[in-house]
Short mmCIF file of C-alpha atoms in Angstrom, two decimals:
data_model
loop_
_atom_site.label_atom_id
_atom_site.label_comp_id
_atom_site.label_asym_id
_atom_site.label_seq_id
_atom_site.Cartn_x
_atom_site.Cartn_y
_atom_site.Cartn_z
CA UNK A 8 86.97 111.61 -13.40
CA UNK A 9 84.37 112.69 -16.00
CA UNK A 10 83.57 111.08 -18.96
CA UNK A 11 80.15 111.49 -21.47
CA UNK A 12 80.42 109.23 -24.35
CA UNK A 13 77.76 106.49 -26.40
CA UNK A 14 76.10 104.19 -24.40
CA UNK A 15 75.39 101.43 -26.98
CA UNK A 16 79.59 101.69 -27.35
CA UNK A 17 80.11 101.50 -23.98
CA UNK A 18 77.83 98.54 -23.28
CA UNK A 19 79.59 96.42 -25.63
CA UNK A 20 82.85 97.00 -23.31
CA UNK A 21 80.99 96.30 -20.30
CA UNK A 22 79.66 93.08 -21.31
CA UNK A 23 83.05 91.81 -22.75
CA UNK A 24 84.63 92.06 -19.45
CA UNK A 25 81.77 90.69 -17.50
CA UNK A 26 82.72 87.78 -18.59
CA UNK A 27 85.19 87.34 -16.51
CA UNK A 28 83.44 89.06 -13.47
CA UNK A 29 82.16 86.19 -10.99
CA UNK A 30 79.45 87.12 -8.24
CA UNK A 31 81.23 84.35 -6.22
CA UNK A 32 84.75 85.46 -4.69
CA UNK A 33 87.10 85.23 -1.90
CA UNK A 34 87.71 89.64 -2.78
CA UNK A 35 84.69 91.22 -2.67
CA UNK A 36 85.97 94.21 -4.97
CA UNK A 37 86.79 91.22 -7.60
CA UNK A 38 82.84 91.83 -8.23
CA UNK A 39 83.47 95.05 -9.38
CA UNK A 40 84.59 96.34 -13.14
CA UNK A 41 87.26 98.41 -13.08
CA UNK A 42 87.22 101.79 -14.74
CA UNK A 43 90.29 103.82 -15.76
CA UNK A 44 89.87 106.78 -18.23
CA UNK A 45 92.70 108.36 -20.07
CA UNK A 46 93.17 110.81 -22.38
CA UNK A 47 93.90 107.78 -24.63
CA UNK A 48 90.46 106.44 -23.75
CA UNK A 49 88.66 104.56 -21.43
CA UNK A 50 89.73 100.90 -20.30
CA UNK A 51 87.77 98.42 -18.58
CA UNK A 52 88.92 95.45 -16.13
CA UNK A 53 87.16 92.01 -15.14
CA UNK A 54 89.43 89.25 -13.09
CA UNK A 55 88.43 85.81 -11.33
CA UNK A 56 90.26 83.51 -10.56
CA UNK A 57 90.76 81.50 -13.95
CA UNK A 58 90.83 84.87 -16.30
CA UNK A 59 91.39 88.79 -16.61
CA UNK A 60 90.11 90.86 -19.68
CA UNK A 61 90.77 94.33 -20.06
CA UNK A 62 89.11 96.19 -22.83
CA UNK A 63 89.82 99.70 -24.07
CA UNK A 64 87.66 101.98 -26.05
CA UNK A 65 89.58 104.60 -27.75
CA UNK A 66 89.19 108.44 -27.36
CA UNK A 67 89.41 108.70 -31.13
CA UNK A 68 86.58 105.74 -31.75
CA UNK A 69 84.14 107.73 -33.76
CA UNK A 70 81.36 105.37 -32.49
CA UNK A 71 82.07 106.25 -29.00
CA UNK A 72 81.38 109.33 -29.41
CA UNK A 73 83.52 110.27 -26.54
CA UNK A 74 84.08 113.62 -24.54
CA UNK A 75 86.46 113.58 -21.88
CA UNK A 76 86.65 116.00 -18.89
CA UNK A 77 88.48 114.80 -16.53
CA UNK A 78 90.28 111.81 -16.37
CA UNK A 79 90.89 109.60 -13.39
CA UNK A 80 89.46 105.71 -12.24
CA UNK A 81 87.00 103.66 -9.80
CA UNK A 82 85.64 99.91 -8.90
CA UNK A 83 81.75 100.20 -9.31
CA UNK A 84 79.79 96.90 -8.74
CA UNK A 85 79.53 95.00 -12.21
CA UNK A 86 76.31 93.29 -12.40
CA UNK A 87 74.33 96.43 -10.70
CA UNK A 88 76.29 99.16 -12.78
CA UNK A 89 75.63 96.99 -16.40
CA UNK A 90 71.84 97.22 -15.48
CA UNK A 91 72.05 100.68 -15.07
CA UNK A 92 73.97 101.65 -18.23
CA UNK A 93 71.41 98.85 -20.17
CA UNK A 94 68.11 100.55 -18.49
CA UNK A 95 69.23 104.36 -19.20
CA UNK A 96 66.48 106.52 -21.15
CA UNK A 97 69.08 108.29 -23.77
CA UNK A 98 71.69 107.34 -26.15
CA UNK A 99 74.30 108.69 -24.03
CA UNK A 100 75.92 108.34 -20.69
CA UNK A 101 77.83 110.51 -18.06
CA UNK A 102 80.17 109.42 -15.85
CA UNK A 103 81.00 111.64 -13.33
CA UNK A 104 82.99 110.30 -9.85
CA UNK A 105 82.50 112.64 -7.02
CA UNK A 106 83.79 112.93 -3.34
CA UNK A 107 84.12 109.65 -1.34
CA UNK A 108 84.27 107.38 -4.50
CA UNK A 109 80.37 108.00 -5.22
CA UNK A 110 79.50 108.21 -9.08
CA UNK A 111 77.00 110.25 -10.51
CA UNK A 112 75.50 108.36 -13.54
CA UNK A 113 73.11 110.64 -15.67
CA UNK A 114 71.45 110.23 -19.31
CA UNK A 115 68.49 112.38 -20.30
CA UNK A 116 66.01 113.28 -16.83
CA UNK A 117 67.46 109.99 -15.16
CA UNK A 118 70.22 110.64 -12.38
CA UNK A 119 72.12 108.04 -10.35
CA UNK A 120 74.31 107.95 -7.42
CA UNK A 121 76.06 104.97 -6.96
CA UNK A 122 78.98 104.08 -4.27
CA UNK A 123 82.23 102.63 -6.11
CA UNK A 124 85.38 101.64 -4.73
CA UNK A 125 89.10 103.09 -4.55
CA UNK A 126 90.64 101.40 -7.81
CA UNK A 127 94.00 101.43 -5.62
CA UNK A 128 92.76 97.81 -4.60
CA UNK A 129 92.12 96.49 -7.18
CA UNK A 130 94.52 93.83 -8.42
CA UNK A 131 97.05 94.39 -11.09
CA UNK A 132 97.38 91.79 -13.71
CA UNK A 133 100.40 89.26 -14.70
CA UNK A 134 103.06 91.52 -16.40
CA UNK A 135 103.32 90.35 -19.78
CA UNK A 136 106.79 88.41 -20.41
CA UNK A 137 107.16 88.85 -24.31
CA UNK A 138 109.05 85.64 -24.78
CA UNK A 139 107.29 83.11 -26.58
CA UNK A 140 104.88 84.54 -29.13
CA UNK A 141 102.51 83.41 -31.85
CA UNK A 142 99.77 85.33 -33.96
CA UNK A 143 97.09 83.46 -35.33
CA UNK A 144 93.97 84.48 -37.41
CA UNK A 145 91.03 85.49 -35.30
CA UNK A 146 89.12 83.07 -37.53
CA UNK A 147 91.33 80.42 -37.15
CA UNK A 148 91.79 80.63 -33.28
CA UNK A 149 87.73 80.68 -32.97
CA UNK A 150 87.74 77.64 -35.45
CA UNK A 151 90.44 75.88 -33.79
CA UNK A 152 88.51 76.77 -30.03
CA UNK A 153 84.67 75.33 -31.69
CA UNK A 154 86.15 71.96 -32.89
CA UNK A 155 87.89 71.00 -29.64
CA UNK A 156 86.91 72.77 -26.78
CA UNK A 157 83.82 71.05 -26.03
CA UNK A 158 85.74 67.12 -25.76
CA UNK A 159 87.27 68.52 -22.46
CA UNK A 160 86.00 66.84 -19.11
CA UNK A 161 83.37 68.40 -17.76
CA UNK A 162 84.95 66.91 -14.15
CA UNK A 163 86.89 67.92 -11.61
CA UNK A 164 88.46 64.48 -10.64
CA UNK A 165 91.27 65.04 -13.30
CA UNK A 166 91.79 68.46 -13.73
CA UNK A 167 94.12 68.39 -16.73
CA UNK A 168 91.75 67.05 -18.92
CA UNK A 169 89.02 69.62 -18.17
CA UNK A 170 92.06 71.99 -20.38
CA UNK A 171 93.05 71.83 -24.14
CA UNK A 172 96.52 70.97 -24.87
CA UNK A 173 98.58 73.05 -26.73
CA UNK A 174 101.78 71.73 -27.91
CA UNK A 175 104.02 74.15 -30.57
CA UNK A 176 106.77 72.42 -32.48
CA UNK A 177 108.35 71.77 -35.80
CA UNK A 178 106.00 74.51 -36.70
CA UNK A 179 102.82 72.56 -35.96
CA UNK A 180 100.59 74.15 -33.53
CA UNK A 181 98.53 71.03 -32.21
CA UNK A 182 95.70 71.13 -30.37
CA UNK A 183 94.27 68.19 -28.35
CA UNK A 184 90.99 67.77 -26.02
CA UNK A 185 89.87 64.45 -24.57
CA UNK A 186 87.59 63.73 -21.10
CA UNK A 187 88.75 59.73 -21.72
CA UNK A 188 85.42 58.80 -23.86
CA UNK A 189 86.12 61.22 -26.72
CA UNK A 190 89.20 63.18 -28.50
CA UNK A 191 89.43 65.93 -30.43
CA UNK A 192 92.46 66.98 -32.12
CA UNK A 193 93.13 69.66 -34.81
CA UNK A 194 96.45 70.32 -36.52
CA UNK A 195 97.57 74.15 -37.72
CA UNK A 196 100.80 73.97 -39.42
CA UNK A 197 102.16 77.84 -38.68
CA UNK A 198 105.28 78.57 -41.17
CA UNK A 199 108.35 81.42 -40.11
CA UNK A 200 107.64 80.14 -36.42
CA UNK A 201 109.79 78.42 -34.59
CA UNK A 202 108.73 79.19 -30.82
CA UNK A 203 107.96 76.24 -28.71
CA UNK A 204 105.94 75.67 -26.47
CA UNK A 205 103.68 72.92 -24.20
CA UNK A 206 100.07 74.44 -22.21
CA UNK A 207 96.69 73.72 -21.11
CA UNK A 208 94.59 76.11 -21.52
CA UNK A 209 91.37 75.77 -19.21
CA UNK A 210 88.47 74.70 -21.67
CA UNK A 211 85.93 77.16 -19.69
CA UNK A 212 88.34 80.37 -20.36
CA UNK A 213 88.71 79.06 -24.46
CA UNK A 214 84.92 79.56 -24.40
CA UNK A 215 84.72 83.03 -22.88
CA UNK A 216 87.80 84.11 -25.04
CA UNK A 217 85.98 82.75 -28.26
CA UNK A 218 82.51 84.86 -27.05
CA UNK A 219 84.91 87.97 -26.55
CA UNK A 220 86.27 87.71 -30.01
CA UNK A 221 84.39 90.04 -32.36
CA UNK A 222 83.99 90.26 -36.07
CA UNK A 223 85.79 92.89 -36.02
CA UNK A 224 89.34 91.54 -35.13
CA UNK A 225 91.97 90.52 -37.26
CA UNK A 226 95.12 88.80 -35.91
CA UNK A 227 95.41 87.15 -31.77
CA UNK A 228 98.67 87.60 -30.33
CA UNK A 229 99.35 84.62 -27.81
CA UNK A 230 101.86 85.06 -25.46
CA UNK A 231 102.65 82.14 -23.22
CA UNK A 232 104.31 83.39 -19.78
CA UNK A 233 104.92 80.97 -16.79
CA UNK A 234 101.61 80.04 -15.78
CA UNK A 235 99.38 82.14 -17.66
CA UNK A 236 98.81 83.11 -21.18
CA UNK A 237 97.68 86.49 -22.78
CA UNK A 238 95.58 86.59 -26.03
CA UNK A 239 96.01 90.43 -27.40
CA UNK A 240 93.80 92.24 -29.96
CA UNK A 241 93.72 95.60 -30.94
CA UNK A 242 90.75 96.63 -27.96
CA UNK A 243 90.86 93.87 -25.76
CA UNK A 244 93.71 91.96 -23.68
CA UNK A 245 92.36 88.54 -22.41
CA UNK A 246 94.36 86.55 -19.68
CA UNK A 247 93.98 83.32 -18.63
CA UNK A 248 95.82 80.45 -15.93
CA UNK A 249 97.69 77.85 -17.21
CA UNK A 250 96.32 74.26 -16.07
CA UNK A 251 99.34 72.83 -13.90
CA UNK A 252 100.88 69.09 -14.72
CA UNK A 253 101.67 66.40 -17.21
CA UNK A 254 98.78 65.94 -19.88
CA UNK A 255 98.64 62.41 -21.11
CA UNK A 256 99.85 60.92 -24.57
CA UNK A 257 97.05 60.88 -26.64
CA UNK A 258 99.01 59.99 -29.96
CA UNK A 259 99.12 56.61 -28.56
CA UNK A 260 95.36 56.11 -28.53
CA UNK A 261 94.52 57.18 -32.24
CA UNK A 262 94.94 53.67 -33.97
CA UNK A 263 96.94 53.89 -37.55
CA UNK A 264 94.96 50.72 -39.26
CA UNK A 265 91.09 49.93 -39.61
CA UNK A 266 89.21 46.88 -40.53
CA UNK A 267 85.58 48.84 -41.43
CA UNK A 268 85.81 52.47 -43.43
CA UNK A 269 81.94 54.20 -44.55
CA UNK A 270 81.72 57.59 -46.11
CA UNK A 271 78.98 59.95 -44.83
CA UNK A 272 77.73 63.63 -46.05
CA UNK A 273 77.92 65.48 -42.75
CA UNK A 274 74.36 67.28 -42.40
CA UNK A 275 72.38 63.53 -43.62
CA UNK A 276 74.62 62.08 -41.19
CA UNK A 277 73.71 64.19 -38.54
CA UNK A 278 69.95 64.82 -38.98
CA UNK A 279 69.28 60.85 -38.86
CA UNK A 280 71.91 60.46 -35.37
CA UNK A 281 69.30 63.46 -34.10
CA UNK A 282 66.28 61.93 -35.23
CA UNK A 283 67.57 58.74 -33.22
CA UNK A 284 68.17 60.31 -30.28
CA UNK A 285 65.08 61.46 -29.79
CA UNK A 286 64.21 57.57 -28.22
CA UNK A 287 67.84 57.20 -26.94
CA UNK A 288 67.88 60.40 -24.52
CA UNK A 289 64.51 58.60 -22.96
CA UNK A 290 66.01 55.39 -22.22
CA UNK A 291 68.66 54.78 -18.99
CA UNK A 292 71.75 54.18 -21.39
CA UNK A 293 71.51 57.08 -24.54
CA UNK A 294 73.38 54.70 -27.11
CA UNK A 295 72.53 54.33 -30.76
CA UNK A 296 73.32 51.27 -32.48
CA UNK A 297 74.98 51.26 -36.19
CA UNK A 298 75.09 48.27 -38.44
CA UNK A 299 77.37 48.07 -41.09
CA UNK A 300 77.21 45.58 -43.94
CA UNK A 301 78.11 45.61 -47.76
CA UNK A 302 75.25 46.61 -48.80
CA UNK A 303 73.28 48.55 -46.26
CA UNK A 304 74.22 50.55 -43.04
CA UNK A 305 71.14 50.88 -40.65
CA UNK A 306 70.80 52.95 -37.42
CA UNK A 307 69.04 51.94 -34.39
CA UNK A 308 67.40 53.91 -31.48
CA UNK A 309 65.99 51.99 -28.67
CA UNK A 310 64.16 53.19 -25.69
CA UNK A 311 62.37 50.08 -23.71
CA UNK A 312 59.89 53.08 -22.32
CA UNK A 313 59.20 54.70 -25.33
CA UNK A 314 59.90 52.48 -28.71
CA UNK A 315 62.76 52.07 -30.96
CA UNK A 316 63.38 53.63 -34.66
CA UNK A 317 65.36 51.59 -37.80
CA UNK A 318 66.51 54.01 -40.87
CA UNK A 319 68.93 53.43 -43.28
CA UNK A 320 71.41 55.64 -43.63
CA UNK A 321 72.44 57.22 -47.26
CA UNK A 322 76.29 56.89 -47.74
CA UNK A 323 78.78 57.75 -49.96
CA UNK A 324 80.83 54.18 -49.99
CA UNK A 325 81.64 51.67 -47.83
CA UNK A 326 84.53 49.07 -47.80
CA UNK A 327 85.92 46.09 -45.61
CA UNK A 328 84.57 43.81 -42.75
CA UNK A 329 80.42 43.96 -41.59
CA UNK A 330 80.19 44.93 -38.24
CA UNK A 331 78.15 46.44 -35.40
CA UNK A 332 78.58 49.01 -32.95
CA UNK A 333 77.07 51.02 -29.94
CA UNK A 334 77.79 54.34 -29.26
CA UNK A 335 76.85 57.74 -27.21
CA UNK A 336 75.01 59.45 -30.15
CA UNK A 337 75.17 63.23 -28.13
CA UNK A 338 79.58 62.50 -28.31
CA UNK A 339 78.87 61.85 -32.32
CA UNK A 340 76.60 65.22 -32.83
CA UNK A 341 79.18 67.31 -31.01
CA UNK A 342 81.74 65.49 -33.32
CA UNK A 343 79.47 65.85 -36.60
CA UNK A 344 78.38 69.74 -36.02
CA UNK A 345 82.42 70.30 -35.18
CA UNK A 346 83.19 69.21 -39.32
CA UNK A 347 80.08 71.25 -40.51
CA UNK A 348 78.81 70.77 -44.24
CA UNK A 349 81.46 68.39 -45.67
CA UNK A 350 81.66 65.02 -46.42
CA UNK A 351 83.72 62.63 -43.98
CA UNK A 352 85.57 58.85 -43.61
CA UNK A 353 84.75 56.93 -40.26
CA UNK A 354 86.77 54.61 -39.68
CA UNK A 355 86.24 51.23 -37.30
CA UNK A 356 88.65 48.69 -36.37
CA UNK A 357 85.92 46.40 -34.21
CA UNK A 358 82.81 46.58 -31.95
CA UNK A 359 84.94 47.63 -29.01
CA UNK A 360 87.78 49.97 -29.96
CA UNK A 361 87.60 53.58 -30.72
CA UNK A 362 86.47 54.64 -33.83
CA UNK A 363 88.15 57.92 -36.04
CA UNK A 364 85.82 60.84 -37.83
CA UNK A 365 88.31 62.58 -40.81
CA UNK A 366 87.37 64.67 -43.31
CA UNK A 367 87.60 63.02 -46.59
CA UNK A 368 89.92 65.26 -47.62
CA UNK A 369 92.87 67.15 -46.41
CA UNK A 370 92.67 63.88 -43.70
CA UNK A 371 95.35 64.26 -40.84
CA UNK A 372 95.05 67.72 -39.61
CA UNK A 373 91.71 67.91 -38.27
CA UNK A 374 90.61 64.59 -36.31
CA UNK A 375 87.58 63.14 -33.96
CA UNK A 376 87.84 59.71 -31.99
CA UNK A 377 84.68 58.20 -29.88
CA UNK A 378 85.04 55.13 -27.56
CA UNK A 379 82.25 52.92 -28.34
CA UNK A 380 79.53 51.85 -25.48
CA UNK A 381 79.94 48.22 -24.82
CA UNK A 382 76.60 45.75 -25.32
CA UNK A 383 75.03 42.51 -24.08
#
């Protein structure tokens, strides 16, 4: 195998599949990127345990820049081979494997020789069974990833939940993330489809796939196989597990009827929960306090170490019973920065029971529920 070609191109590849390189595995050549060059081009492999991604950079990429002499592949060592190709004097990079798996890297007057590894043993991926399919938007899938992924459960103890639920049906692709303190759920109604379909997707692999995603990509194609799940673009094939077992019903925990509604502009909203915060995160608890009556809504921050701080709170409108409640005021920024510059309806039914975050309009396809912290 010999291959010259750009190394800023290049270098994009590599670090898109190091993503889902780990330096801790049971295979020690599972710390290695694959390299297979074609006269198509030159494709790149990453695998753990939880998720493969293969990327391919085309012969015919004018970017790349790419001139192919022989073709041919190898394992090198990820992290050490990246440095390399990132440290390199010149704007391009040759490739060259030699006898006994050893690679010759060169760019201007610097020369390496690195060992690499038969890519015989490296492990093939799931083959793709084609049948259940959806595309979505690139945009939309990155969208839909920002404003749940980060409600999953951060623990072990219930594996499910540390997953997003994916449910397909009636041509509503719903998607549903709660660790038991907080939900979020977004609806995407998708029209000619009428697959269907019931996953968890890992939250950590939604994260790498929506940090692989470039501007440059159009349309995702999903497709859902037994216990995995392929996300396709034109350059880059992204595979992840399937989280195993029953998630729970979370329709039953979003309450239909409220006694308390208040209207908020997102950003005012969320500069005054940060500014609160700022006394909360010092004290042993981290709860704000928000007091609601007909005409004035104050928040409270409250450290016994540091001080407190009182501001009211600018709102749009406000309607039904006074009231007061406690609540984790890092769950309500996540929520908040997850709507972005809109304008949304909170609605309360008491001091202990969940409370909803909607947009105020378009309500019902995009959704945000907190448990409140319960006080002396």
């Amino acid at each position: 195998m010999k291959v010259t070609l750009n190394r800023t191109s290049f270098m994009q590849q590599l670090q898109t599949v190091q993503r889902a390189i780990s330096t801790k595995t049971t295979m020690p050549i599972l710390t290695g990127v694959k390299i297979d060059l074609s006269n198509d081009g030159l494709t790149l492999t990453g695998s753990n345990a939880d998720i493969s991604i293969e990327s391919f950079l085309s012969s015919e990429d004018e970017k790349a820049q790419m001139n192919i002499e022989n073709t041919g592949s190898i394992v090198l060592q990820a992290r050490f081979f990246s440095e390399i190709i990132r440290r390199l004097p010149e704007d391009h990079v040759t490739l060259e494997v030699l006898e006994n798996n050893q690679v010759e890297i060169t760019s201007g007057k610097a020369n390496f020789l690195v060992n690499g590894l038969d890519s015989e043993s490296y492990p093939h991926l799931p083959a793709v069974d084609r049948q259940k399919e959806i595309q979505l938007s690139a945009d939309v899938l990155n969208k839909l990833i920002s404003e749940t992924v980060f409600s999953v459960s951060q623990h072990e103890s219930r594996p499910i939940l540390t997953g997003v639920h994916f449910t397909l049906k009636n041509q509503r692709l719903l998607a549903v993330a709660t660790d038991s303190h907080r939900l979020s759920q977004r609806i995407i109604p998708l029209e000619n489809d009428d697959e269907e379909f019931d996953i968890v997707i890992p939250g950590k692999s939604l994260t790498e796939l929506s940090r692989s995603l470039t501007d440059e990509e159009d349309t995702v194609q999903i497709s859902i196989m037994e216990n995995q799940v392929l996300f396709e673009t034109k350059t880059m094939k992204f595979y992840s597990r399937l989280l195993e077992g029953k998630y729970p019903d979370t329709d039953r925990l979003i309450p239909s009827s409220f006694n308390t509604e208040i209207e908020f502009a997102v950003p005012a909203l969320l500069s005054a929960i940060e500014r609160a915060s700022l006394l909360s995160h010092e004290s042993r608890n981290n709860i704000v306090r928000l007091q609601i009556a007909n005409d004035n809504v104050v928040l409270h921050g409250n450290s016994p170490e540091v001080g407190k701080v009182e501001e009211d709170l600018k709102y749009e409108k406000v309607s039904g019973e006074p009231l007061e409640i406690s609540f984790n005021p890092d769950y309500m920024k996540d929520a908040l920065r997850a709507f972005g510059d809109t304008t949304i309806r909170i609605c309360f039914i008491s001091a202990v029971r969940p409370f909803t975050l909607e947009p105020s309009e378009g309500q019902g396809d995009f959704l945000q529920l907190i448990t409140p912290v319960r006080t002396n």
